[in-house]
PDB file of N, CA and C in Angstrom:
ATOM      1  N   UNK A   1    -319.647 -96.384 118.580  1.00 47.00           N
ATOM      2  CA  UNK A   1    -318.676 -95.684 117.765  1.00 47.00           C
ATOM      3  C   UNK A   1    -317.659 -96.690 117.224  1.00 47.00           C
ATOM      4  N   UNK A   2    -317.151 -96.421 116.067  1.00 53.00           N
ATOM      5  CA  UNK A   2    -316.186 -97.293 115.429  1.00 53.00           C
ATOM      6  C   UNK A   2    -314.936 -97.413 116.298  1.00 53.00           C
ATOM      7  N   UNK A   3    -314.445 -98.616 116.489  1.00 58.00           N
ATOM      8  CA  UNK A   3    -313.268 -98.854 117.310  1.00 58.00           C
ATOM      9  C   UNK A   3    -312.012 -98.192 116.780  1.00 58.00           C
ATOM     10  N   UNK A   4    -311.973 -97.934 115.469  1.00 56.00           N
ATOM     11  CA  UNK A   4    -310.813 -97.288 114.870  1.00 56.00           C
ATOM     12  C   UNK A   4    -310.587 -95.904 115.460  1.00 56.00           C
ATOM     13  N   UNK A   5    -311.660 -95.190 115.740  1.00 59.00           N
ATOM     14  CA  UNK A   5    -311.554 -93.836 116.280  1.00 59.00           C
ATOM     15  C   UNK A   5    -311.478 -93.827 117.800  1.00 59.00           C
ATOM     16  N   UNK A   6    -311.871 -94.909 118.426  1.00 62.00           N
ATOM     17  CA  UNK A   6    -311.919 -94.986 119.869  1.00 62.00           C
ATOM     18  C   UNK A   6    -310.666 -95.709 120.368  1.00 62.00           C
ATOM     19  N   UNK A   7    -309.531 -95.041 120.238  1.00 68.00           N
ATOM     20  CA  UNK A   7    -308.239 -95.652 120.542  1.00 68.00           C
ATOM     21  C   UNK A   7    -307.621 -94.935 121.729  1.00 68.00           C
ATOM     22  N   UNK A   8    -306.879 -95.701 122.522  1.00 77.00           N
ATOM     23  CA  UNK A   8    -306.171 -95.110 123.664  1.00 77.00           C
ATOM     24  C   UNK A   8    -305.205 -94.027 123.173  1.00 77.00           C
ATOM     25  N   UNK A   9    -305.183 -92.861 123.815  1.00 75.00           N
ATOM     26  CA  UNK A   9    -304.353 -91.746 123.332  1.00 75.00           C
ATOM     27  C   UNK A   9    -302.872 -91.883 123.702  1.00 75.00           C
ATOM     28  N   UNK A  10    -302.214 -92.857 123.110  1.00 80.00           N
ATOM     29  CA  UNK A  10    -300.777 -93.039 123.344  1.00 80.00           C
ATOM     30  C   UNK A  10    -299.991 -92.196 122.335  1.00 80.00           C
ATOM     31  N   UNK A  11    -298.728 -92.046 122.579  1.00 74.00           N
ATOM     32  CA  UNK A  11    -297.855 -91.319 121.647  1.00 74.00           C
ATOM     33  C   UNK A  11    -297.898 -91.965 120.268  1.00 74.00           C
ATOM     34  N   UNK A  12    -297.823 -93.286 120.221  1.00 77.00           N
ATOM     35  CA  UNK A  12    -297.826 -94.004 118.955  1.00 77.00           C
ATOM     36  C   UNK A  12    -299.135 -93.790 118.208  1.00 77.00           C
ATOM     37  N   UNK A  13    -300.255 -93.817 118.925  1.00 78.00           N
ATOM     38  CA  UNK A  13    -301.551 -93.632 118.285  1.00 78.00           C
ATOM     39  C   UNK A  13    -301.755 -92.199 117.808  1.00 78.00           C
ATOM     40  N   UNK A  14    -301.197 -91.246 118.536  1.00 76.00           N
ATOM     41  CA  UNK A  14    -301.293 -89.847 118.092  1.00 76.00           C
ATOM     42  C   UNK A  14    -300.490 -89.652 116.813  1.00 76.00           C
ATOM     43  N   UNK A  15    -299.276 -90.204 116.774  1.00 74.00           N
ATOM     44  CA  UNK A  15    -298.454 -90.083 115.565  1.00 74.00           C
ATOM     45  C   UNK A  15    -299.143 -90.778 114.393  1.00 74.00           C
ATOM     46  N   UNK A  16    -299.723 -91.940 114.650  1.00 78.00           N
ATOM     47  CA  UNK A  16    -300.463 -92.678 113.615  1.00 78.00           C
ATOM     48  C   UNK A  16    -301.590 -91.817 113.059  1.00 78.00           C
ATOM     49  N   UNK A  17    -302.283 -91.097 113.901  1.00 77.00           N
ATOM     50  CA  UNK A  17    -303.379 -90.233 113.440  1.00 77.00           C
ATOM     51  C   UNK A  17    -302.857 -89.100 112.559  1.00 77.00           C
ATOM     52  N   UNK A  18    -301.719 -88.517 112.923  1.00 74.00           N
ATOM     53  CA  UNK A  18    -301.139 -87.450 112.104  1.00 74.00           C
ATOM     54  C   UNK A  18    -300.818 -87.982 110.711  1.00 74.00           C
ATOM     55  N   UNK A  19    -300.215 -89.149 110.652  1.00 74.00           N
ATOM     56  CA  UNK A  19    -299.831 -89.735 109.369  1.00 74.00           C
ATOM     57  C   UNK A  19    -301.070 -90.152 108.572  1.00 74.00           C
ATOM     58  N   UNK A  20    -302.000 -90.837 109.209  1.00 76.00           N
ATOM     59  CA  UNK A  20    -303.155 -91.358 108.486  1.00 76.00           C
ATOM     60  C   UNK A  20    -304.153 -90.286 108.068  1.00 76.00           C
ATOM     61  N   UNK A  21    -304.373 -89.296 108.922  1.00 74.00           N
ATOM     62  CA  UNK A  21    -305.416 -88.326 108.628  1.00 74.00           C
ATOM     63  C   UNK A  21    -304.878 -87.034 108.008  1.00 74.00           C
ATOM     64  N   UNK A  22    -303.566 -86.844 108.025  1.00 66.00           N
ATOM     65  CA  UNK A  22    -302.972 -85.702 107.339  1.00 66.00           C
ATOM     66  C   UNK A  22    -302.960 -85.979 105.844  1.00 66.00           C
ATOM     67  N   UNK A  23    -303.088 -84.965 105.057  1.00 64.00           N
ATOM     68  CA  UNK A  23    -303.081 -85.149 103.602  1.00 64.00           C
ATOM     69  C   UNK A  23    -301.760 -85.760 103.162  1.00 64.00           C
ATOM     70  N   UNK A  24    -301.828 -86.630 102.168  1.00 62.00           N
ATOM     71  CA  UNK A  24    -300.614 -87.259 101.646  1.00 62.00           C
ATOM     72  C   UNK A  24    -299.689 -86.246 100.991  1.00 62.00           C
ATOM     73  N   UNK A  25    -300.237 -85.133 100.543  1.00 60.00           N
ATOM     74  CA  UNK A  25    -299.424 -84.100  99.904  1.00 60.00           C
ATOM     75  C   UNK A  25    -298.862 -83.112 100.915  1.00 60.00           C
ATOM     76  N   UNK A  26    -299.207 -83.256 102.169  1.00 61.00           N
ATOM     77  CA  UNK A  26    -298.786 -82.302 103.193  1.00 61.00           C
ATOM     78  C   UNK A  26    -297.412 -82.677 103.730  1.00 61.00           C
ATOM     79  N   UNK A  27    -296.415 -81.895 103.368  1.00 65.00           N
ATOM     80  CA  UNK A  27    -295.056 -82.192 103.823  1.00 65.00           C
ATOM     81  C   UNK A  27    -294.860 -81.841 105.295  1.00 65.00           C
ATOM     82  N   UNK A  28    -295.816 -81.119 105.893  1.00 82.00           N
ATOM     83  CA  UNK A  28    -295.664 -80.714 107.295  1.00 82.00           C
ATOM     84  C   UNK A  28    -295.478 -81.911 108.202  1.00 82.00           C
ATOM     85  N   UNK A  29    -296.168 -83.002 107.923  1.00 80.00           N
ATOM     86  CA  UNK A  29    -296.105 -84.133 108.850  1.00 80.00           C
ATOM     87  C   UNK A  29    -294.736 -84.801 108.826  1.00 80.00           C
ATOM     88  N   UNK A  30    -294.072 -84.777 107.696  1.00 82.00           N
ATOM     89  CA  UNK A  30    -292.736 -85.355 107.619  1.00 82.00           C
ATOM     90  C   UNK A  30    -291.715 -84.431 108.277  1.00 82.00           C
ATOM     91  N   UNK A  31    -291.892 -83.138 108.106  1.00 88.00           N
ATOM     92  CA  UNK A  31    -291.021 -82.170 108.777  1.00 88.00           C
ATOM     93  C   UNK A  31    -291.213 -82.248 110.285  1.00 88.00           C
ATOM     94  N   UNK A  32    -292.449 -82.432 110.721  1.00 85.00           N
ATOM     95  CA  UNK A  32    -292.723 -82.577 112.145  1.00 85.00           C
ATOM     96  C   UNK A  32    -292.044 -83.818 112.691  1.00 85.00           C
ATOM     97  N   UNK A  33    -292.135 -84.922 111.969  1.00 83.00           N
ATOM     98  CA  UNK A  33    -291.473 -86.150 112.405  1.00 83.00           C
ATOM     99  C   UNK A  33    -289.971 -85.976 112.499  1.00 83.00           C
ATOM    100  N   UNK A  34    -289.382 -85.317 111.497  1.00 87.00           N
ATOM    101  CA  UNK A  34    -287.938 -85.073 111.519  1.00 87.00           C
ATOM    102  C   UNK A  34    -287.544 -84.201 112.705  1.00 87.00           C
ATOM    103  N   UNK A  35    -288.329 -83.162 112.962  1.00 90.00           N
ATOM    104  CA  UNK A  35    -288.029 -82.267 114.082  1.00 90.00           C
ATOM    105  C   UNK A  35    -288.159 -82.991 115.421  1.00 90.00           C
ATOM    106  N   UNK A  36    -289.162 -83.811 115.559  1.00 84.00           N
ATOM    107  CA  UNK A  36    -289.340 -84.562 116.801  1.00 84.00           C
ATOM    108  C   UNK A  36    -288.193 -85.546 117.015  1.00 84.00           C
ATOM    109  N   UNK A  37    -287.785 -86.215 115.943  1.00 83.00           N
ATOM    110  CA  UNK A  37    -286.666 -87.153 116.061  1.00 83.00           C
ATOM    111  C   UNK A  37    -285.373 -86.433 116.402  1.00 83.00           C
ATOM    112  N   UNK A  38    -285.182 -85.241 115.848  1.00 85.00           N
ATOM    113  CA  UNK A  38    -283.947 -84.499 116.120  1.00 85.00           C
ATOM    114  C   UNK A  38    -283.907 -83.958 117.547  1.00 85.00           C
ATOM    115  N   UNK A  39    -285.071 -83.882 118.192  1.00 80.00           N
ATOM    116  CA  UNK A  39    -285.115 -83.381 119.571  1.00 80.00           C
ATOM    117  C   UNK A  39    -284.353 -84.323 120.497  1.00 80.00           C
ATOM    118  N   UNK A  40    -284.347 -85.616 120.175  1.00 71.00           N
ATOM    119  CA  UNK A  40    -283.543 -86.582 120.904  1.00 71.00           C
ATOM    120  C   UNK A  40    -283.815 -86.652 122.392  1.00 71.00           C
ATOM    121  N   UNK A  41    -285.028 -86.426 122.809  1.00 67.00           N
ATOM    122  CA  UNK A  41    -285.347 -86.473 124.230  1.00 67.00           C
ATOM    123  C   UNK A  41    -285.793 -87.877 124.628  1.00 67.00           C
ATOM    124  N   UNK A  42    -285.773 -88.109 125.905  1.00 66.00           N
ATOM    125  CA  UNK A  42    -286.235 -89.392 126.438  1.00 66.00           C
ATOM    126  C   UNK A  42    -287.760 -89.449 126.363  1.00 66.00           C
ATOM    127  N   UNK A  43    -288.276 -90.636 126.303  1.00 66.00           N
ATOM    128  CA  UNK A  43    -289.714 -90.829 126.257  1.00 66.00           C
ATOM    129  C   UNK A  43    -290.378 -90.118 127.428  1.00 66.00           C
ATOM    130  N   UNK A  44    -291.387 -89.359 127.139  1.00 69.00           N
ATOM    131  CA  UNK A  44    -292.122 -88.655 128.177  1.00 69.00           C
ATOM    132  C   UNK A  44    -291.615 -87.259 128.460  1.00 69.00           C
ATOM    133  N   UNK A  45    -290.456 -86.891 127.902  1.00 76.00           N
ATOM    134  CA  UNK A  45    -289.931 -85.538 128.099  1.00 76.00           C
ATOM    135  C   UNK A  45    -290.798 -84.529 127.357  1.00 76.00           C
ATOM    136  N   UNK A  46    -290.900 -83.369 127.925  1.00 82.00           N
ATOM    137  CA  UNK A  46    -291.647 -82.277 127.307  1.00 82.00           C
ATOM    138  C   UNK A  46    -290.778 -81.623 126.237  1.00 82.00           C
ATOM    139  N   UNK A  47    -291.333 -81.462 125.056  1.00 83.00           N
ATOM    140  CA  UNK A  47    -290.648 -80.741 123.985  1.00 83.00           C
ATOM    141  C   UNK A  47    -291.393 -79.428 123.807  1.00 83.00           C
ATOM    142  N   UNK A  48    -290.711 -78.341 124.079  1.00 88.00           N
ATOM    143  CA  UNK A  48    -291.337 -77.023 124.014  1.00 88.00           C
ATOM    144  C   UNK A  48    -291.423 -76.555 122.565  1.00 88.00           C
ATOM    145  N   UNK A  49    -292.476 -75.827 122.267  1.00 90.00           N
ATOM    146  CA  UNK A  49    -292.708 -75.311 120.922  1.00 90.00           C
ATOM    147  C   UNK A  49    -291.537 -74.466 120.434  1.00 90.00           C
ATOM    148  N   UNK A  50    -290.998 -73.618 121.297  1.00 89.00           N
ATOM    149  CA  UNK A  50    -289.903 -72.756 120.866  1.00 89.00           C
ATOM    150  C   UNK A  50    -288.637 -73.556 120.563  1.00 89.00           C
ATOM    151  N   UNK A  51    -288.491 -74.734 121.142  1.00 89.00           N
ATOM    152  CA  UNK A  51    -287.356 -75.590 120.841  1.00 89.00           C
ATOM    153  C   UNK A  51    -287.569 -76.438 119.595  1.00 89.00           C
ATOM    154  N   UNK A  52    -288.786 -76.709 119.269  1.00 92.00           N
ATOM    155  CA  UNK A  52    -289.132 -77.523 118.106  1.00 92.00           C
ATOM    156  C   UNK A  52    -289.275 -76.677 116.843  1.00 92.00           C
ATOM    157  N   UNK A  53    -289.553 -75.395 117.014  1.00 95.00           N
ATOM    158  CA  UNK A  53    -289.892 -74.521 115.887  1.00 95.00           C
ATOM    159  C   UNK A  53    -288.808 -74.445 114.825  1.00 95.00           C
ATOM    160  N   UNK A  54    -287.573 -74.218 115.205  1.00 94.00           N
ATOM    161  CA  UNK A  54    -286.516 -74.027 114.211  1.00 94.00           C
ATOM    162  C   UNK A  54    -286.172 -75.331 113.476  1.00 94.00           C
ATOM    163  N   UNK A  55    -286.018 -76.467 114.164  1.00 94.00           N
ATOM    164  CA  UNK A  55    -285.784 -77.709 113.408  1.00 94.00           C
ATOM    165  C   UNK A  55    -286.935 -78.023 112.448  1.00 94.00           C
ATOM    166  N   UNK A  56    -288.164 -77.758 112.876  1.00 94.00           N
ATOM    167  CA  UNK A  56    -289.327 -77.974 112.013  1.00 94.00           C
ATOM    168  C   UNK A  56    -289.271 -77.055 110.798  1.00 94.00           C
ATOM    169  N   UNK A  57    -289.039 -75.772 111.028  1.00 96.00           N
ATOM    170  CA  UNK A  57    -289.000 -74.805 109.932  1.00 96.00           C
ATOM    171  C   UNK A  57    -287.863 -75.116 108.965  1.00 96.00           C
ATOM    172  N   UNK A  58    -286.710 -75.501 109.492  1.00 95.00           N
ATOM    173  CA  UNK A  58    -285.578 -75.821 108.614  1.00 95.00           C
ATOM    174  C   UNK A  58    -285.878 -77.045 107.750  1.00 95.00           C
ATOM    175  N   UNK A  59    -286.618 -78.009 108.280  1.00 93.00           N
ATOM    176  CA  UNK A  59    -287.012 -79.171 107.478  1.00 93.00           C
ATOM    177  C   UNK A  59    -287.939 -78.738 106.345  1.00 93.00           C
ATOM    178  N   UNK A  60    -288.855 -77.838 106.649  1.00 92.00           N
ATOM    179  CA  UNK A  60    -289.741 -77.304 105.604  1.00 92.00           C
ATOM    180  C   UNK A  60    -288.914 -76.520 104.582  1.00 92.00           C
ATOM    181  N   UNK A  61    -287.963 -75.720 105.045  1.00 94.00           N
ATOM    182  CA  UNK A  61    -287.111 -74.938 104.147  1.00 94.00           C
ATOM    183  C   UNK A  61    -286.346 -75.841 103.186  1.00 94.00           C
ATOM    184  N   UNK A  62    -285.809 -76.944 103.697  1.00 92.00           N
ATOM    185  CA  UNK A  62    -285.090 -77.880 102.833  1.00 92.00           C
ATOM    186  C   UNK A  62    -286.027 -78.476 101.786  1.00 92.00           C
ATOM    187  N   UNK A  63    -287.221 -78.787 102.208  1.00 88.00           N
ATOM    188  CA  UNK A  63    -288.206 -79.353 101.278  1.00 88.00           C
ATOM    189  C   UNK A  63    -288.578 -78.329 100.199  1.00 88.00           C
ATOM    190  N   UNK A  64    -288.720 -77.085 100.585  1.00 89.00           N
ATOM    191  CA  UNK A  64    -289.086 -76.036  99.635  1.00 89.00           C
ATOM    192  C   UNK A  64    -288.016 -75.833  98.559  1.00 89.00           C
ATOM    193  N   UNK A  65    -286.774 -76.137  98.876  1.00 90.00           N
ATOM    194  CA  UNK A  65    -285.711 -75.989  97.887  1.00 90.00           C
ATOM    195  C   UNK A  65    -285.909 -76.951  96.714  1.00 90.00           C
ATOM    196  N   UNK A  66    -286.508 -78.101  96.974  1.00 87.00           N
ATOM    197  CA  UNK A  66    -286.742 -79.106  95.931  1.00 87.00           C
ATOM    198  C   UNK A  66    -288.163 -79.096  95.390  1.00 87.00           C
ATOM    199  N   UNK A  67    -289.095 -78.613  96.178  1.00 79.00           N
ATOM    200  CA  UNK A  67    -290.506 -78.607  95.790  1.00 79.00           C
ATOM    201  C   UNK A  67    -291.133 -77.295  96.244  1.00 79.00           C
ATOM    202  N   UNK A  68    -290.910 -76.218  95.481  1.00 72.00           N
ATOM    203  CA  UNK A  68    -291.344 -74.895  95.942  1.00 72.00           C
ATOM    204  C   UNK A  68    -292.861 -74.698  96.027  1.00 72.00           C
ATOM    205  N   UNK A  69    -293.640 -75.470  95.313  1.00 67.00           N
ATOM    206  CA  UNK A  69    -295.090 -75.311  95.379  1.00 67.00           C
ATOM    207  C   UNK A  69    -295.638 -76.253  96.437  1.00 67.00           C
ATOM    208  N   UNK A  70    -296.185 -75.694  97.496  1.00 59.00           N
ATOM    209  CA  UNK A  70    -296.676 -76.503  98.609  1.00 59.00           C
ATOM    210  C   UNK A  70    -298.197 -76.598  98.649  1.00 59.00           C
ATOM    211  N   UNK A  71    -298.864 -75.555  98.212  1.00 60.00           N
ATOM    212  CA  UNK A  71    -300.314 -75.513  98.341  1.00 60.00           C
ATOM    213  C   UNK A  71    -300.905 -74.895  97.087  1.00 60.00           C
ATOM    214  N   UNK A  72    -302.199 -75.091  96.911  1.00 56.00           N
ATOM    215  CA  UNK A  72    -302.854 -74.540  95.727  1.00 56.00           C
ATOM    216  C   UNK A  72    -303.356 -73.117  95.962  1.00 56.00           C
ATOM    217  N   UNK A  73    -303.414 -72.698  97.208  1.00 59.00           N
ATOM    218  CA  UNK A  73    -303.815 -71.327  97.515  1.00 59.00           C
ATOM    219  C   UNK A  73    -302.562 -70.486  97.720  1.00 59.00           C
ATOM    220  N   UNK A  74    -302.741 -69.221  98.005  1.00 64.00           N
ATOM    221  CA  UNK A  74    -301.567 -68.362  98.193  1.00 64.00           C
ATOM    222  C   UNK A  74    -300.805 -68.774  99.456  1.00 64.00           C
ATOM    223  N   UNK A  75    -299.492 -68.605  99.400  1.00 68.00           N
ATOM    224  CA  UNK A  75    -298.642 -68.985 100.527  1.00 68.00           C
ATOM    225  C   UNK A  75    -298.876 -68.054 101.700  1.00 68.00           C
ATOM    226  N   UNK A  76    -298.885 -68.612 102.888  1.00 84.00           N
ATOM    227  CA  UNK A  76    -299.070 -67.829 104.095  1.00 84.00           C
ATOM    228  C   UNK A  76    -297.758 -67.267 104.608  1.00 84.00           C
ATOM    229  N   UNK A  77    -297.830 -66.620 105.741  1.00 91.00           N
ATOM    230  CA  UNK A  77    -296.670 -65.965 106.357  1.00 91.00           C
ATOM    231  C   UNK A  77    -295.545 -66.954 106.654  1.00 91.00           C
ATOM    232  N   UNK A  78    -295.888 -68.138 107.110  1.00 91.00           N
ATOM    233  CA  UNK A  78    -294.871 -69.123 107.460  1.00 91.00           C
ATOM    234  C   UNK A  78    -294.070 -69.554 106.235  1.00 91.00           C
ATOM    235  N   UNK A  79    -294.746 -69.942 105.157  1.00 90.00           N
ATOM    236  CA  UNK A  79    -294.030 -70.390 103.959  1.00 90.00           C
ATOM    237  C   UNK A  79    -293.229 -69.253 103.340  1.00 90.00           C
ATOM    238  N   UNK A  80    -293.751 -68.056 103.406  1.00 92.00           N
ATOM    239  CA  UNK A  80    -292.999 -66.903 102.895  1.00 92.00           C
ATOM    240  C   UNK A  80    -291.724 -66.697 103.708  1.00 92.00           C
ATOM    241  N   UNK A  81    -291.805 -66.901 105.008  1.00 95.00           N
ATOM    242  CA  UNK A  81    -290.623 -66.778 105.865  1.00 95.00           C
ATOM    243  C   UNK A  81    -289.617 -67.871 105.528  1.00 95.00           C
ATOM    244  N   UNK A  82    -290.074 -69.066 105.235  1.00 94.00           N
ATOM    245  CA  UNK A  82    -289.166 -70.152 104.861  1.00 94.00           C
ATOM    246  C   UNK A  82    -288.435 -69.820 103.571  1.00 94.00           C
ATOM    247  N   UNK A  83    -289.137 -69.287 102.601  1.00 92.00           N
ATOM    248  CA  UNK A  83    -288.503 -68.870 101.340  1.00 92.00           C
ATOM    249  C   UNK A  83    -287.496 -67.760 101.623  1.00 92.00           C
ATOM    250  N   UNK A  84    -287.869 -66.817 102.472  1.00 95.00           N
ATOM    251  CA  UNK A  84    -286.951 -65.725 102.823  1.00 95.00           C
ATOM    252  C   UNK A  84    -285.700 -66.258 103.495  1.00 95.00           C
ATOM    253  N   UNK A  85    -285.833 -67.244 104.362  1.00 96.00           N
ATOM    254  CA  UNK A  85    -284.669 -67.856 105.019  1.00 96.00           C
ATOM    255  C   UNK A  85    -283.780 -68.556 103.996  1.00 96.00           C
ATOM    256  N   UNK A  86    -284.412 -69.279 103.060  1.00 96.00           N
ATOM    257  CA  UNK A  86    -283.650 -69.940 102.004  1.00 96.00           C
ATOM    258  C   UNK A  86    -282.860 -68.936 101.170  1.00 96.00           C
ATOM    259  N   UNK A  87    -283.413 -67.750 100.992  1.00 96.00           N
ATOM    260  CA  UNK A  87    -282.768 -66.715 100.177  1.00 96.00           C
ATOM    261  C   UNK A  87    -281.811 -65.848 100.990  1.00 96.00           C
ATOM    262  N   UNK A  88    -281.668 -66.162 102.296  1.00 96.00           N
ATOM    263  CA  UNK A  88    -280.750 -65.421 103.151  1.00 96.00           C
ATOM    264  C   UNK A  88    -281.258 -64.043 103.565  1.00 96.00           C
ATOM    265  N   UNK A  89    -282.565 -63.829 103.452  1.00 97.00           N
ATOM    266  CA  UNK A  89    -283.147 -62.529 103.771  1.00 97.00           C
ATOM    267  C   UNK A  89    -283.502 -62.382 105.253  1.00 97.00           C
ATOM    268  N   UNK A  90    -283.671 -63.502 105.957  1.00 97.00           N
ATOM    269  CA  UNK A  90    -283.943 -63.463 107.397  1.00 97.00           C
ATOM    270  C   UNK A  90    -283.023 -64.468 108.078  1.00 97.00           C
ATOM    271  N   UNK A  91    -282.796 -64.286 109.372  1.00 96.00           N
ATOM    272  CA  UNK A  91    -281.941 -65.210 110.113  1.00 96.00           C
ATOM    273  C   UNK A  91    -282.785 -66.274 110.826  1.00 96.00           C
ATOM    274  N   UNK A  92    -282.105 -67.189 111.481  1.00 95.00           N
ATOM    275  CA  UNK A  92    -282.782 -68.278 112.165  1.00 95.00           C
ATOM    276  C   UNK A  92    -283.717 -67.815 113.266  1.00 95.00           C
ATOM    277  N   UNK A  93    -283.348 -66.746 113.961  1.00 96.00           N
ATOM    278  CA  UNK A  93    -284.206 -66.256 115.046  1.00 96.00           C
ATOM    279  C   UNK A  93    -285.523 -65.709 114.496  1.00 96.00           C
ATOM    280  N   UNK A  94    -285.445 -65.006 113.365  1.00 97.00           N
ATOM    281  CA  UNK A  94    -286.670 -64.499 112.734  1.00 97.00           C
ATOM    282  C   UNK A  94    -287.542 -65.669 112.229  1.00 97.00           C
ATOM    283  N   UNK A  95    -286.900 -66.675 111.657  1.00 97.00           N
ATOM    284  CA  UNK A  95    -287.635 -67.845 111.191  1.00 97.00           C
ATOM    285  C   UNK A  95    -288.303 -68.551 112.359  1.00 97.00           C
ATOM    286  N   UNK A  96    -287.585 -68.689 113.471  1.00 96.00           N
ATOM    287  CA  UNK A  96    -288.174 -69.313 114.674  1.00 96.00           C
ATOM    288  C   UNK A  96    -289.389 -68.516 115.161  1.00 96.00           C
ATOM    289  N   UNK A  97    -289.267 -67.193 115.181  1.00 96.00           N
ATOM    290  CA  UNK A  97    -290.375 -66.352 115.630  1.00 96.00           C
ATOM    291  C   UNK A  97    -291.616 -66.500 114.794  1.00 96.00           C
ATOM    292  N   UNK A  98    -291.456 -66.523 113.486  1.00 96.00           N
ATOM    293  CA  UNK A  98    -292.616 -66.705 112.594  1.00 96.00           C
ATOM    294  C   UNK A  98    -293.221 -68.087 112.799  1.00 96.00           C
ATOM    295  N   UNK A  99    -292.370 -69.079 112.963  1.00 95.00           N
ATOM    296  CA  UNK A  99    -292.838 -70.462 113.123  1.00 95.00           C
ATOM    297  C   UNK A  99    -293.628 -70.625 114.419  1.00 95.00           C
ATOM    298  N   UNK A 100    -293.113 -70.074 115.495  1.00 94.00           N
ATOM    299  CA  UNK A 100    -293.810 -70.181 116.785  1.00 94.00           C
ATOM    300  C   UNK A 100    -295.155 -69.470 116.696  1.00 94.00           C
TER     301      UNK A 100
END
């Protein structure tokens, strides 16, 4: 097997895979990086999905304000919730729930 794919599963290598194999047009990976950085935990700490969900969703919401078209197919429930949050139609708890 190619050595490129046969890499030790470290945090750095996992992040590298997200960046390299995620679509260049996919803003999710940048929002994920921002949310992970904002978590501010020590190396090896567990970051729970419910704690990461709102910072991640808010990063996507900010991106949607400048670039409302994210995909070529119809928007799913998550992106619709982000637009609703931007428009003040739902609160942060509702946005977190949809994201989780």
